[in-house]
Amino acid sequence: MMKLFLVRRKTLVVLACLLAATAMFYVVNYPATVGASSTQRQLPIYCVQRDQKMLSISFDAAWGNEDTQQLIDILEQYQVKATFFVVGEWVDKYPESVKALSDAGHEVMNHSNTHAHMSQLSREEIIADVEACNDKIEAVTGTRPTLIRPPYGEYDDNVISSIRSIGMEPIQWDVDSLDWKDLPASDITKRVVSKVQPGSIVLFHNAALHTPEALPTILETLLQEGYTFVPISEIILPQPYTIDHTGRQCPGSN
């Protein structure tokens, strides 16, 4: 019995040593993965940590063009500058509207060239698509985009790393107006005003049915609450920064 006990004890000691050695090897060789699973995923910027009451409003332009000048006029009335993410094919169809947005002082940024599902593309295909749209925007406005909103709000690690490899920043949003659902203007207004916070990025769509009707009340209400509107390039933070698990961009480095 004593001999059996010693054999078992020796076996347990050997197993414990092997487990300890394996654990040490793992920690030494893969330190970034230990306790950091939530930070491994590549994230775009959804919103920004800001103490000041400032926010950005953005419009995605992929199809219709009926309301572009009306939106420009409303924004001008309230002296608000916005960011418009435009698809390359939209630039092809409406270059005069792209120029009008730029001439009015709004940012014209990238929303892909063909509005494809980027997560289904290779790294090379993503970069080619993005650069094609950049070329078209720069040809009309004279300014090359530095920001992009992936179509459909879809992305994966390959999409985000491909975009950042060419020096661009992927942008999402933390307040969705849902104007694309053709909600009544009152519902759009209530939704946006109730969800905005300092550092928010709000999503609207060009050519959405009730956005021009809702926009003046939204702007008036938020201005009265003390908010300042700036284009997205002015609300995001320069390096060094971190992005937390919610997509909030924060100052400082890891």
Coordinates of C-alpha atoms in Angstrom, one line a residue:
M1 CA 0.0 0.0 0.0
M2 CA 2.8 2.4 0.9
K3 CA 4.6 1.7 -2.4
L4 CA 1.4 2.4 -4.4
F5 CA 1.0 5.7 -2.4
L6 CA 4.5 6.8 -3.2
V7 CA 4.1 6.0 -6.9
R8 CA 0.9 8.0 -7.1
R9 CA 2.4 10.9 -5.3
K10 CA 5.4 10.9 -7.6
T11 CA 3.1 10.8 -10.6
L12 CA 1.1 13.8 -9.2
V13 CA 4.3 15.8 -8.6
V14 CA 5.5 15.1 -12.2
L15 CA 2.2 16.2 -13.6
A16 CA 2.1 19.3 -11.5
C17 CA 5.6 20.3 -12.7
L18 CA 4.6 19.7 -16.3
L19 CA 1.5 21.9 -15.9
A20 CA 3.6 24.7 -14.2
A21 CA 6.2 24.6 -17.0
T22 CA 3.5 24.7 -19.6
A23 CA 1.8 27.7 -17.9
M24 CA 5.1 29.6 -17.6
F25 CA 5.9 29.0 -21.3
Y26 CA 2.5 30.3 -22.3
V27 CA 2.8 33.5 -20.2
V28 CA 6.3 34.2 -21.4
N29 CA 5.7 33.6 -25.1
Y30 CA 2.1 34.9 -25.3
P31 CA 1.8 37.7 -22.7
A32 CA -0.6 39.8 -24.8
T33 CA -3.3 37.1 -24.7
V34 CA -3.3 36.6 -20.9
G35 CA -6.2 38.5 -19.4
A36 CA -6.7 40.5 -22.6
S37 CA -9.2 38.6 -24.7
S38 CA -11.6 41.6 -24.7
T39 CA -8.9 43.9 -26.3
Q40 CA -7.8 41.5 -29.0
R41 CA -10.6 42.5 -31.5
Q42 CA -9.9 45.4 -33.8
L43 CA -12.4 48.1 -33.3
P44 CA -13.3 51.3 -35.2
I45 CA -14.2 54.5 -33.3
Y46 CA -17.8 54.6 -32.2
C47 CA -17.5 57.7 -29.9
V48 CA -14.9 59.8 -28.2
Q49 CA -14.2 60.5 -24.5
R50 CA -14.8 64.2 -24.2
D51 CA -15.4 66.4 -21.2
Q52 CA -16.8 69.2 -23.2
K53 CA -20.3 69.1 -24.6
M54 CA -19.3 68.5 -28.2
L55 CA -20.5 66.0 -30.8
S56 CA -20.4 65.2 -34.5
I57 CA -23.2 64.5 -36.9
S58 CA -22.6 62.4 -40.0
F59 CA -24.5 61.5 -43.1
D60 CA -24.0 58.4 -45.3
A61 CA -24.6 59.1 -49.0
A62 CA -24.9 56.0 -51.1
W63 CA -28.0 56.3 -53.3
G64 CA -30.5 59.2 -53.7
N65 CA -29.6 62.9 -53.9
E66 CA -32.9 64.6 -53.5
D67 CA -32.1 66.3 -50.2
T68 CA -28.4 67.2 -50.4
Q69 CA -28.9 70.9 -51.0
Q70 CA -31.7 71.1 -48.4
L71 CA -29.4 69.5 -45.8
I72 CA -26.6 72.0 -46.7
D73 CA -29.0 74.9 -46.3
I74 CA -30.3 73.6 -42.9
L75 CA -26.7 73.1 -41.6
E76 CA -25.7 76.5 -42.9
Q77 CA -28.7 78.1 -41.1
Y78 CA -27.4 76.8 -37.7
Q79 CA -23.7 77.2 -38.7
V80 CA -23.1 73.5 -38.2
K81 CA -20.4 71.6 -40.0
A82 CA -20.9 67.9 -40.5
T83 CA -19.2 64.9 -42.0
F84 CA -20.6 63.2 -45.1
F85 CA -19.4 59.7 -45.9
V86 CA -20.0 59.2 -49.7
V87 CA -19.7 56.1 -51.9
G88 CA -17.5 56.3 -54.9
E89 CA -20.3 55.5 -57.3
W90 CA -22.3 58.3 -55.7
V91 CA -19.5 60.7 -56.5
D92 CA -19.6 59.5 -60.1
K93 CA -23.3 60.3 -60.3
Y94 CA -23.4 63.5 -58.3
P95 CA -20.0 65.3 -58.5
E96 CA -21.7 68.7 -58.3
S97 CA -23.2 67.7 -54.9
V98 CA -19.9 66.5 -53.6
K99 CA -18.3 69.8 -54.6
A100 CA -21.2 71.7 -53.0
L101 CA -20.7 69.8 -49.7
S102 CA -17.0 70.6 -49.7
D103 CA -17.5 74.2 -50.7
A104 CA -20.0 74.6 -47.8
G105 CA -17.2 73.5 -45.4
H106 CA -18.4 70.0 -44.7
E107 CA -16.1 67.0 -44.6
V108 CA -16.4 64.6 -47.5
M109 CA -15.1 61.2 -46.4
N110 CA -15.0 57.7 -47.7
H111 CA -17.9 55.2 -47.6
S112 CA -16.3 52.6 -49.9
N113 CA -16.3 52.7 -53.7
T114 CA -19.1 50.3 -54.4
H115 CA -20.8 49.8 -51.0
A116 CA -19.6 46.2 -50.9
H117 CA -19.6 43.9 -47.9
M118 CA -16.0 44.5 -46.9
S119 CA -15.8 41.5 -44.6
Q120 CA -16.1 39.3 -47.7
L121 CA -13.1 40.9 -49.4
S122 CA -9.4 40.2 -49.1
R123 CA -7.0 42.8 -47.7
E124 CA -5.8 43.7 -51.2
E125 CA -9.4 44.1 -52.4
I126 CA -10.4 46.3 -49.4
I127 CA -7.4 48.6 -50.0
A128 CA -8.1 48.9 -53.7
D129 CA -11.8 49.7 -53.1
V130 CA -11.0 52.3 -50.5
E131 CA -8.3 54.0 -52.5
A132 CA -10.6 54.1 -55.6
C133 CA -13.1 56.1 -53.6
N134 CA -10.4 58.3 -52.2
D135 CA -9.2 59.1 -55.7
K136 CA -12.7 60.1 -56.8
I137 CA -13.3 62.4 -53.8
E138 CA -9.9 64.0 -54.1
A139 CA -10.5 64.7 -57.8
V140 CA -13.6 66.7 -57.0
T141 CA -12.8 68.3 -53.6
G142 CA -9.0 68.6 -53.8
T143 CA -8.8 66.9 -50.4
R144 CA -8.0 63.2 -49.8
P145 CA -10.2 61.5 -47.2
T146 CA -8.7 60.3 -43.9
L147 CA -11.8 58.7 -42.5
I148 CA -14.0 55.9 -43.7
R149 CA -17.2 54.3 -42.6
P150 CA -17.5 50.7 -43.8
P151 CA -20.7 49.9 -45.6
Y152 CA -23.6 48.5 -43.6
G153 CA -21.5 49.2 -40.5
E154 CA -19.9 45.8 -41.1
Y155 CA -16.3 45.0 -40.2
D156 CA -13.9 42.4 -38.9
D157 CA -10.3 42.5 -37.9
N158 CA -9.1 42.2 -41.5
V159 CA -11.3 45.2 -42.5
I160 CA -10.1 47.4 -39.7
S161 CA -6.4 46.5 -40.0
S162 CA -6.5 47.0 -43.8
I163 CA -8.0 50.4 -43.4
R164 CA -5.5 51.5 -40.8
S165 CA -2.6 50.1 -42.8
I166 CA -3.1 53.0 -45.3
G167 CA -3.3 55.6 -42.6
M168 CA -7.1 56.0 -42.4
E169 CA -9.4 55.8 -39.4
P170 CA -12.6 53.7 -39.5
I171 CA -15.6 55.4 -37.9
Q172 CA -18.8 54.0 -36.6
W173 CA -21.4 55.8 -34.5
D174 CA -23.0 55.5 -31.0
V175 CA -26.3 57.2 -31.8
D176 CA -28.3 55.8 -34.7
S177 CA -31.2 58.1 -35.8
L178 CA -32.8 55.1 -37.7
D179 CA -33.9 57.6 -40.3
W180 CA -33.5 54.9 -42.9
K181 CA -36.5 53.2 -41.4
D182 CA -38.6 56.2 -42.5
L183 CA -39.5 56.9 -38.9
P184 CA -41.6 60.1 -38.3
A185 CA -39.6 63.2 -37.7
S186 CA -40.7 63.4 -34.1
D187 CA -39.4 59.9 -33.4
I188 CA -36.1 60.6 -35.1
T189 CA -35.7 63.8 -33.0
K190 CA -36.6 62.1 -29.7
R191 CA -34.3 59.2 -30.4
V192 CA -31.2 61.4 -31.2
V193 CA -31.7 64.0 -28.5
S194 CA -32.3 61.4 -25.8
K195 CA -29.2 59.4 -26.7
V196 CA -26.6 62.0 -27.3
Q197 CA -23.7 62.5 -24.9
P198 CA -20.4 64.4 -25.0
G199 CA -18.3 62.9 -27.7
S200 CA -21.1 61.2 -29.6
I201 CA -21.1 60.5 -33.3
V202 CA -24.6 60.6 -34.8
L203 CA -25.6 58.6 -37.9
F204 CA -28.0 60.1 -40.4
H205 CA -28.6 59.3 -44.1
N206 CA -28.7 61.5 -47.1
A207 CA -32.0 61.1 -48.9
A208 CA -33.8 59.6 -45.9
L209 CA -37.5 60.5 -46.0
H210 CA -37.9 62.6 -42.8
T211 CA -34.4 63.7 -41.9
P212 CA -34.7 67.2 -43.3
E213 CA -37.8 67.7 -41.2
A214 CA -36.2 66.4 -38.0
L215 CA -32.8 68.1 -38.3
P216 CA -33.8 71.7 -37.4
T217 CA -35.4 70.6 -34.1
I218 CA -32.5 68.3 -33.3
L219 CA -29.9 71.1 -33.9
E220 CA -32.0 73.7 -32.0
T221 CA -32.5 71.5 -29.0
L222 CA -28.8 70.4 -28.7
L223 CA -27.5 73.9 -29.2
Q224 CA -29.8 75.1 -26.4
E225 CA -28.4 72.4 -24.2
G226 CA -24.9 73.8 -24.8
Y227 CA -23.6 71.4 -27.4
T228 CA -21.0 72.4 -30.0
F229 CA -21.0 70.6 -33.4
V230 CA -17.7 69.7 -35.0
P231 CA -16.8 67.5 -38.0
I232 CA -15.6 64.0 -37.0
S233 CA -11.9 64.8 -37.8
E234 CA -12.1 67.5 -35.1
I235 CA -13.7 65.4 -32.4
I236 CA -11.5 62.3 -32.6
L237 CA -8.2 62.3 -30.6
P238 CA -4.7 62.3 -32.0
Q239 CA -2.2 59.6 -31.1
P240 CA -1.6 58.2 -28.5
Y241 CA -5.0 56.9 -27.8
T242 CA -6.8 53.7 -26.9
I243 CA -10.2 52.3 -27.9
D244 CA -12.1 50.5 -25.1
H245 CA -14.3 47.5 -25.5
T246 CA -17.3 49.7 -26.4
G247 CA -15.5 51.5 -29.2
R248 CA -15.0 54.7 -27.2
Q249 CA -11.7 56.4 -28.1
C250 CA -9.8 57.5 -25.0
P251 CA -6.6 59.6 -24.6
G252 CA -3.4 57.8 -23.6
S253 CA -1.6 54.6 -24.5
N254 CA -1.8 51.1 -23.2

